Short mmCIF file of C-alpha atoms in Angstrom, two decimals:
data_model
loop_
_atom_site.label_atom_id
_atom_site.label_comp_id
_atom_site.label_asym_id
_atom_site.label_seq_id
_atom_site.Cartn_x
_atom_site.Cartn_y
_atom_site.Cartn_z
CA MET A 1 -18.17 20.86 3.41
CA ASN A 2 -15.85 21.31 0.21
CA ASN A 3 -14.91 18.19 -1.51
CA HIS A 4 -11.86 18.52 -2.51
CA ASN A 5 -9.33 20.55 -1.09
CA PHE A 6 -5.08 20.65 -1.95
CA PHE A 7 -2.39 21.89 -0.41
CA GLU A 8 0.69 23.01 -3.37
CA SER A 9 4.36 24.17 -2.95
CA ASN A 10 7.56 23.79 -4.16
CA TYR A 11 6.61 20.46 -5.32
CA LYS A 12 4.75 20.09 -2.39
CA LYS A 13 1.69 18.12 -2.51
CA LEU A 14 -1.44 17.11 -0.04
CA GLY A 15 -5.23 16.93 -1.23
CA PHE A 16 -8.00 15.85 0.36
CA LEU A 17 -11.38 14.71 -0.93
CA VAL A 18 -14.97 13.66 1.22
CA LEU A 19 -16.45 10.89 -1.14
CA ASN A 20 -19.06 10.29 -3.18
CA GLN A 21 -20.11 9.11 -6.47
CA ASP A 22 -18.59 12.30 -7.86
CA ALA A 23 -15.29 11.32 -6.12
CA ILE A 24 -15.07 7.93 -6.28
CA ASP A 25 -14.99 7.90 -10.50
CA GLU A 26 -12.06 10.47 -10.27
CA ILE A 27 -10.29 8.14 -7.46
CA ASN A 28 -10.85 5.11 -9.74
CA GLY A 29 -9.11 7.54 -12.87
CA ASP A 30 -5.54 7.14 -13.33
CA TYR A 31 -5.04 10.16 -11.63
CA TYR A 32 -4.11 9.86 -8.49
CA LYS A 33 -1.99 6.81 -8.94
CA PRO A 34 1.24 9.11 -8.18
CA TYR A 35 1.14 9.86 -5.10
CA ILE A 36 0.57 8.08 -1.66
CA LYS A 37 -3.29 7.40 -1.14
CA VAL A 38 -4.87 7.13 2.61
CA LEU A 39 -8.45 6.38 2.12
CA TYR A 40 -10.50 6.57 5.76
CA LEU A 41 -13.50 4.16 4.89
CA PRO A 42 -16.36 3.74 7.52
CA GLU A 43 -18.53 0.36 7.37
CA ASN A 44 -20.33 -1.44 4.20
CA TYR A 45 -17.51 -0.21 1.40
CA SER A 46 -16.23 -2.16 -0.58
CA VAL A 47 -11.89 -1.20 -2.85
CA THR A 48 -10.41 -3.48 -4.42
CA ILE A 49 -6.00 -3.16 -3.56
CA ASP A 50 -3.81 -5.10 -5.99
CA PHE A 51 -6.72 -7.23 -6.99
CA LYS A 52 -7.57 -8.58 -3.72
CA GLN A 53 -10.87 -6.89 -2.30
CA TYR A 54 -11.44 -6.32 1.38
CA GLN A 55 -15.22 -5.01 2.81
CA THR A 56 -15.45 -2.42 5.63
CA PHE A 57 -17.63 -4.07 8.63
CA SER A 58 -16.03 -0.91 10.77
CA ALA A 59 -13.94 2.39 10.01
CA SER A 60 -11.26 1.16 8.39
CA LEU A 61 -8.30 3.19 7.05
CA PHE A 62 -6.42 2.11 4.29
CA PHE A 63 -2.71 3.32 3.23
CA ILE A 64 -2.20 2.50 -0.82
CA ASN A 65 1.51 3.29 -2.19
CA SER A 66 1.90 5.19 -5.68
CA ASN A 67 2.44 2.06 -6.67
CA GLN A 68 -0.59 0.80 -6.66
CA TYR A 69 -3.83 -0.32 -8.05
CA LEU A 70 -7.52 1.03 -6.39
CA GLN A 71 -10.51 0.85 -6.72
CA ILE A 72 -13.36 2.05 -4.83
CA GLU A 73 -16.00 -0.52 -5.44
CA LYS A 74 -19.34 0.00 -3.43
CA GLU A 75 -19.84 3.30 -1.42
CA GLY A 76 -21.50 2.83 2.33
CA LYS A 77 -23.61 4.84 3.94
CA LYS A 78 -21.65 7.07 6.22
CA GLN A 79 -19.32 9.75 4.84
CA GLY A 80 -15.72 8.72 3.73
CA TYR A 81 -12.28 10.80 3.07
CA PHE A 82 -9.99 10.09 0.51
CA MET A 83 -6.24 11.85 0.81
CA TYR A 84 -3.48 12.32 -0.93
CA TYR A 85 0.13 13.37 -1.61
CA ASN A 86 3.75 13.04 -3.16
CA ARG A 87 6.88 11.96 -1.13
CA ASP A 88 7.94 16.13 -0.75
CA PHE A 89 4.69 16.43 1.03
CA TYR A 90 5.91 13.72 3.57
CA CYS A 91 8.98 11.84 3.75
CA VAL A 92 10.65 10.86 7.45
CA GLN A 93 14.06 10.14 7.27
CA ILE A 94 15.28 7.14 8.03
CA HIS A 95 16.19 7.41 12.13
CA ASP A 96 11.97 7.47 11.43
CA ALA A 97 11.71 4.11 9.80
CA GLU A 98 8.53 2.59 11.36
CA VAL A 99 6.16 5.46 10.68
CA ALA A 100 8.07 6.90 6.99
CA CYS A 101 6.50 7.14 3.67
CA ASP A 102 7.96 4.12 2.78
CA GLY A 103 6.93 2.77 6.79
CA LEU A 104 5.00 -0.18 8.18
CA LEU A 105 1.73 0.72 6.89
CA PHE A 106 2.69 0.65 3.08
CA ASN A 107 5.50 -2.06 2.72
CA ASN A 108 5.05 -5.59 4.91
CA ILE A 109 5.76 -8.44 4.11
CA PHE A 110 1.69 -8.98 4.63
CA GLU A 111 1.07 -7.09 2.32
CA MET A 112 -2.10 -6.04 4.39
CA PRO A 113 -3.29 -2.41 3.49
CA MET A 114 -6.20 -2.48 6.12
CA THR A 115 -6.36 -1.80 9.48
CA ALA A 116 -9.83 -1.92 10.70
CA LEU A 117 -10.11 0.56 13.54
CA PRO A 118 -11.45 -0.36 17.25
CA ASP A 119 -14.21 1.91 18.74
CA LYS A 120 -12.32 4.11 20.52
CA GLU A 121 -9.72 5.25 17.80
CA VAL A 122 -12.55 5.91 15.45
CA VAL A 123 -13.35 10.04 17.15
CA PHE A 124 -9.50 10.65 17.40
CA ILE A 125 -9.14 9.28 13.80
CA GLU A 126 -12.47 10.82 12.48
CA GLY A 127 -10.87 14.41 14.84
CA ILE A 128 -8.14 14.16 12.76
CA TYR A 129 -9.73 14.73 9.87
CA ASN A 130 -11.89 17.67 10.53
CA GLN A 131 -8.90 19.20 12.21
CA ILE A 132 -7.13 18.95 8.21
CA GLN A 133 -10.74 19.89 6.72
CA GLN A 134 -10.36 23.33 8.99
CA GLU A 135 -6.70 24.37 7.62
CA PHE A 136 -8.83 24.06 4.53
CA ASP A 137 -11.24 25.98 5.48
CA SER A 138 -9.65 28.32 7.05
CA PRO A 139 -6.25 28.47 6.33
CA ASP A 140 -2.98 29.99 7.81
CA SER A 141 0.90 30.60 7.27
CA SER A 142 2.16 27.82 9.27
CA GLN A 143 -1.00 25.36 7.38
CA GLU A 144 1.30 23.74 6.02
CA GLU A 145 3.06 22.25 9.09
CA MET A 146 0.44 21.86 10.69
CA ILE A 147 -1.69 19.63 7.72
CA ARG A 148 1.44 17.42 7.99
CA THR A 149 1.48 17.04 12.32
CA TYR A 150 -2.08 15.86 11.47
CA LEU A 151 -0.43 13.47 8.70
CA LYS A 152 2.24 12.32 11.18
CA GLN A 153 -0.03 11.65 14.04
CA LEU A 154 -3.25 9.46 11.66
CA ILE A 155 0.03 7.46 10.50
CA ILE A 156 1.45 6.71 14.40
CA LYS A 157 -1.61 5.88 15.44
CA ALA A 158 -2.58 3.88 12.64
CA THR A 159 0.69 2.07 12.93
CA ARG A 160 0.48 0.80 16.50
CA ILE A 161 -3.26 -0.33 16.13
CA TRP A 162 -1.87 -2.28 12.55
CA LYS A 163 1.04 -3.57 14.95
CA THR A 164 -1.65 -4.43 16.84
CA GLN A 165 -3.74 -6.22 14.42
CA GLN A 166 -1.32 -7.91 12.06
CA LEU A 167 1.77 -8.95 13.98
CA GLY A 168 0.81 -11.16 16.54
CA VAL A 169 4.05 -13.05 18.00
CA LEU A 170 6.21 -10.68 16.07
CA ASN A 171 4.80 -8.07 18.79
CA ASN A 172 6.93 -9.55 21.58
CA GLU A 173 10.43 -9.25 19.47
CA PRO A 174 12.87 -7.19 20.23
CA SER A 175 13.48 -4.17 17.78
CA LYS A 176 16.85 -5.55 16.17
CA GLU A 177 14.65 -8.38 15.22
CA MET A 178 11.35 -5.77 13.65
CA ASP A 179 13.72 -4.39 12.14
CA PHE A 180 15.06 -7.29 10.82
CA PHE A 181 12.02 -7.90 9.16
CA ARG A 182 11.50 -4.08 7.97
CA ASP A 183 14.75 -4.29 6.34
CA PHE A 184 14.11 -7.77 4.17
CA SER A 185 10.76 -6.56 3.44
CA ARG A 186 12.70 -3.29 2.33
CA LEU A 187 14.62 -4.58 0.38
CA VAL A 188 12.42 -6.63 -1.83
CA GLU A 189 10.50 -4.58 -2.88
CA ILE A 190 13.89 -2.41 -4.13
CA HIS A 191 15.20 -5.81 -5.77
CA PHE A 192 12.56 -7.85 -6.81
CA ARG A 193 13.30 -7.66 -10.49
CA ALA A 194 16.88 -8.21 -10.67
CA LYS A 195 16.84 -11.02 -7.44
CA HIS A 196 14.78 -13.81 -7.17
CA THR A 197 16.79 -15.64 -4.10
CA VAL A 198 16.31 -15.42 -0.70
CA ALA A 199 20.68 -16.26 -1.10
CA ASP A 200 20.80 -12.89 -2.81
CA TYR A 201 18.69 -11.20 0.05
CA ALA A 202 20.51 -13.06 3.05
CA ASP A 203 24.00 -11.34 0.97
CA ILE A 204 22.83 -8.09 1.60
CA LEU A 205 21.24 -8.51 5.25
CA GLY A 206 24.53 -10.09 5.72
CA VAL A 207 23.44 -13.70 7.01
CA ALA A 208 23.52 -16.90 5.80
CA ALA A 209 20.27 -17.92 3.72
CA LYS A 210 19.52 -20.53 6.18
CA THR A 211 19.64 -18.48 9.33
CA LEU A 212 17.06 -15.88 7.14
CA SER A 213 14.84 -19.06 6.64
CA ASN A 214 14.94 -20.25 10.19
CA LYS A 215 14.28 -16.24 11.46
CA PHE A 216 10.87 -16.08 9.67
CA ASN A 217 10.22 -20.28 10.33
CA ARG A 218 10.72 -19.18 14.61
CA LEU A 219 8.08 -16.98 13.91
CA GLU A 220 5.61 -19.22 11.64
CA LEU A 221 5.83 -16.32 8.94
CA ALA A 222 5.53 -16.93 5.25
CA GLN A 223 8.72 -18.52 4.14
CA PRO A 224 11.55 -15.98 2.97
CA ASN A 225 11.06 -17.65 -0.45
CA ASP A 226 7.62 -17.13 -0.96
CA ILE A 227 8.01 -13.51 -0.14
CA ILE A 228 10.18 -12.69 -3.29
CA LYS A 229 7.91 -14.81 -5.02
CA ASP A 230 4.75 -13.05 -4.12
CA ARG A 231 6.02 -10.10 -4.73
CA ILE A 232 7.07 -10.70 -8.82
CA ILE A 233 3.77 -11.91 -9.34
CA LEU A 234 1.30 -9.18 -8.23
CA GLU A 235 4.58 -6.57 -10.41
CA ALA A 236 3.28 -9.55 -13.03
CA LYS A 237 -0.12 -9.02 -11.99
CA ARG A 238 0.00 -5.20 -12.69
CA LEU A 239 1.70 -5.14 -15.45
CA LEU A 240 -0.87 -7.40 -17.60
CA GLY A 241 -3.26 -6.02 -15.96
CA TYR A 242 -3.00 -1.95 -16.67
CA SER A 243 -0.25 -2.71 -19.35
CA ALA A 244 0.36 -3.37 -23.24
CA LEU A 245 3.50 -5.06 -22.50
CA SER A 246 4.15 -8.96 -24.11
CA VAL A 247 3.95 -12.06 -21.15
CA LYS A 248 7.66 -12.42 -22.90
CA GLU A 249 8.41 -8.56 -22.31
CA ILE A 250 6.81 -8.06 -18.93
CA ALA A 251 8.91 -11.41 -18.25
CA TYR A 252 12.48 -9.28 -19.31
CA GLN A 253 11.68 -6.63 -16.88
CA LEU A 254 11.23 -9.01 -13.79
CA GLY A 255 14.38 -10.00 -14.22
CA TYR A 256 13.43 -13.85 -16.51
CA GLU A 257 15.75 -14.42 -19.33
CA ASP A 258 13.51 -17.54 -20.39
CA PRO A 259 10.43 -16.24 -20.23
CA ALA A 260 8.89 -20.36 -21.01
CA TYR A 261 9.98 -20.73 -17.25
CA PHE A 262 8.69 -17.42 -16.17
CA ASN A 263 5.09 -18.25 -17.24
CA ARG A 264 5.33 -21.89 -15.54
CA LEU A 265 5.78 -19.82 -12.45
CA PHE A 266 2.97 -17.75 -13.15
CA THR A 267 0.59 -21.20 -13.49
CA ASN A 268 1.88 -22.54 -10.45
CA LYS A 269 1.81 -19.78 -7.99
CA VAL A 270 -1.65 -18.11 -9.82
CA GLY A 271 -3.32 -21.38 -11.24
CA ASP A 272 -3.51 -19.66 -14.78
CA THR A 273 -1.02 -18.88 -17.33
CA PRO A 274 -0.26 -15.35 -17.62
CA SER A 275 -2.39 -14.96 -21.19
CA ASN A 276 -5.21 -16.27 -19.75
CA PHE A 277 -4.48 -14.33 -16.56
CA LYS A 278 -4.28 -10.82 -18.34
CA LYS A 279 -7.47 -12.04 -20.95
CA LYS A 280 -9.71 -12.91 -17.54
CA TYR A 281 -8.54 -9.84 -16.28
CA LEU A 282 -9.67 -7.00 -18.43
CA GLN A 283 -13.20 -9.00 -19.24
CA GLY A 284 -13.91 -8.53 -16.00
CA LYS A 285 -12.98 -4.95 -16.40
CA ASN A 286 -15.19 -4.70 -18.85
CA VAL A 287 -18.15 -6.79 -16.62
CA GLN A 288 -17.53 -4.04 -14.23
CA LEU A 289 -17.05 -1.12 -17.21
CA GLU A 290 -20.62 -1.83 -18.69
#
């Protein structure tokens, strides 16, 4: 089996790697950062995505957006696969919102990139990967369309499983309500640097701030205010861990004119000051590198 296959044409790009230690070292570098990534990991793998560690106890899929940070820490015994692609290759238009390139798997209020696969779905998912591998082994003029079809099947199937696992009571809501939560989630992703209050988002959604909060309360979801702040803090952590910006510059970039206020917000949420977090994070990275 080739270790690395990729397709490229007119700005469209998709690549496929079978995991081994060399591939993992490559994935943990910076090259794949700009791509959307789909990771298939059997049991006993360990990965960190955006400062959270995930262990696989059974075959699982991970959907990772281009702005997220991924490290594969530990390899299991069974074969894993890594697929990466750009938006030019696959980005379904808005009528297909749930399975679009910023669909549920990539952008949700739960910030959960992992989908553990029920046993009966493993054969189906592994089958898709085998079909993609075959497309690379014997390319045909319709290769691009075929691979895109397999990728879409993968995303639709995983979205269904993810919804069952993560959404709980939300699954019983009318699709209009579901769309409302997705819209909120998407808006936070777009505007979190400039808009920091529930009222800002209620405004865009055309409802009262209280109505917005009540919708979340009724379903016992995290508070909208916490979702907004958590997204800001996540970005702050990314910038502290992976950029050379000072704490003050990060505060400005996240829309805080008063760095002291940003400092307090971060410290309350994380239990550590931004500069302490940066120090500890960089020390941790160095320990791993040695």
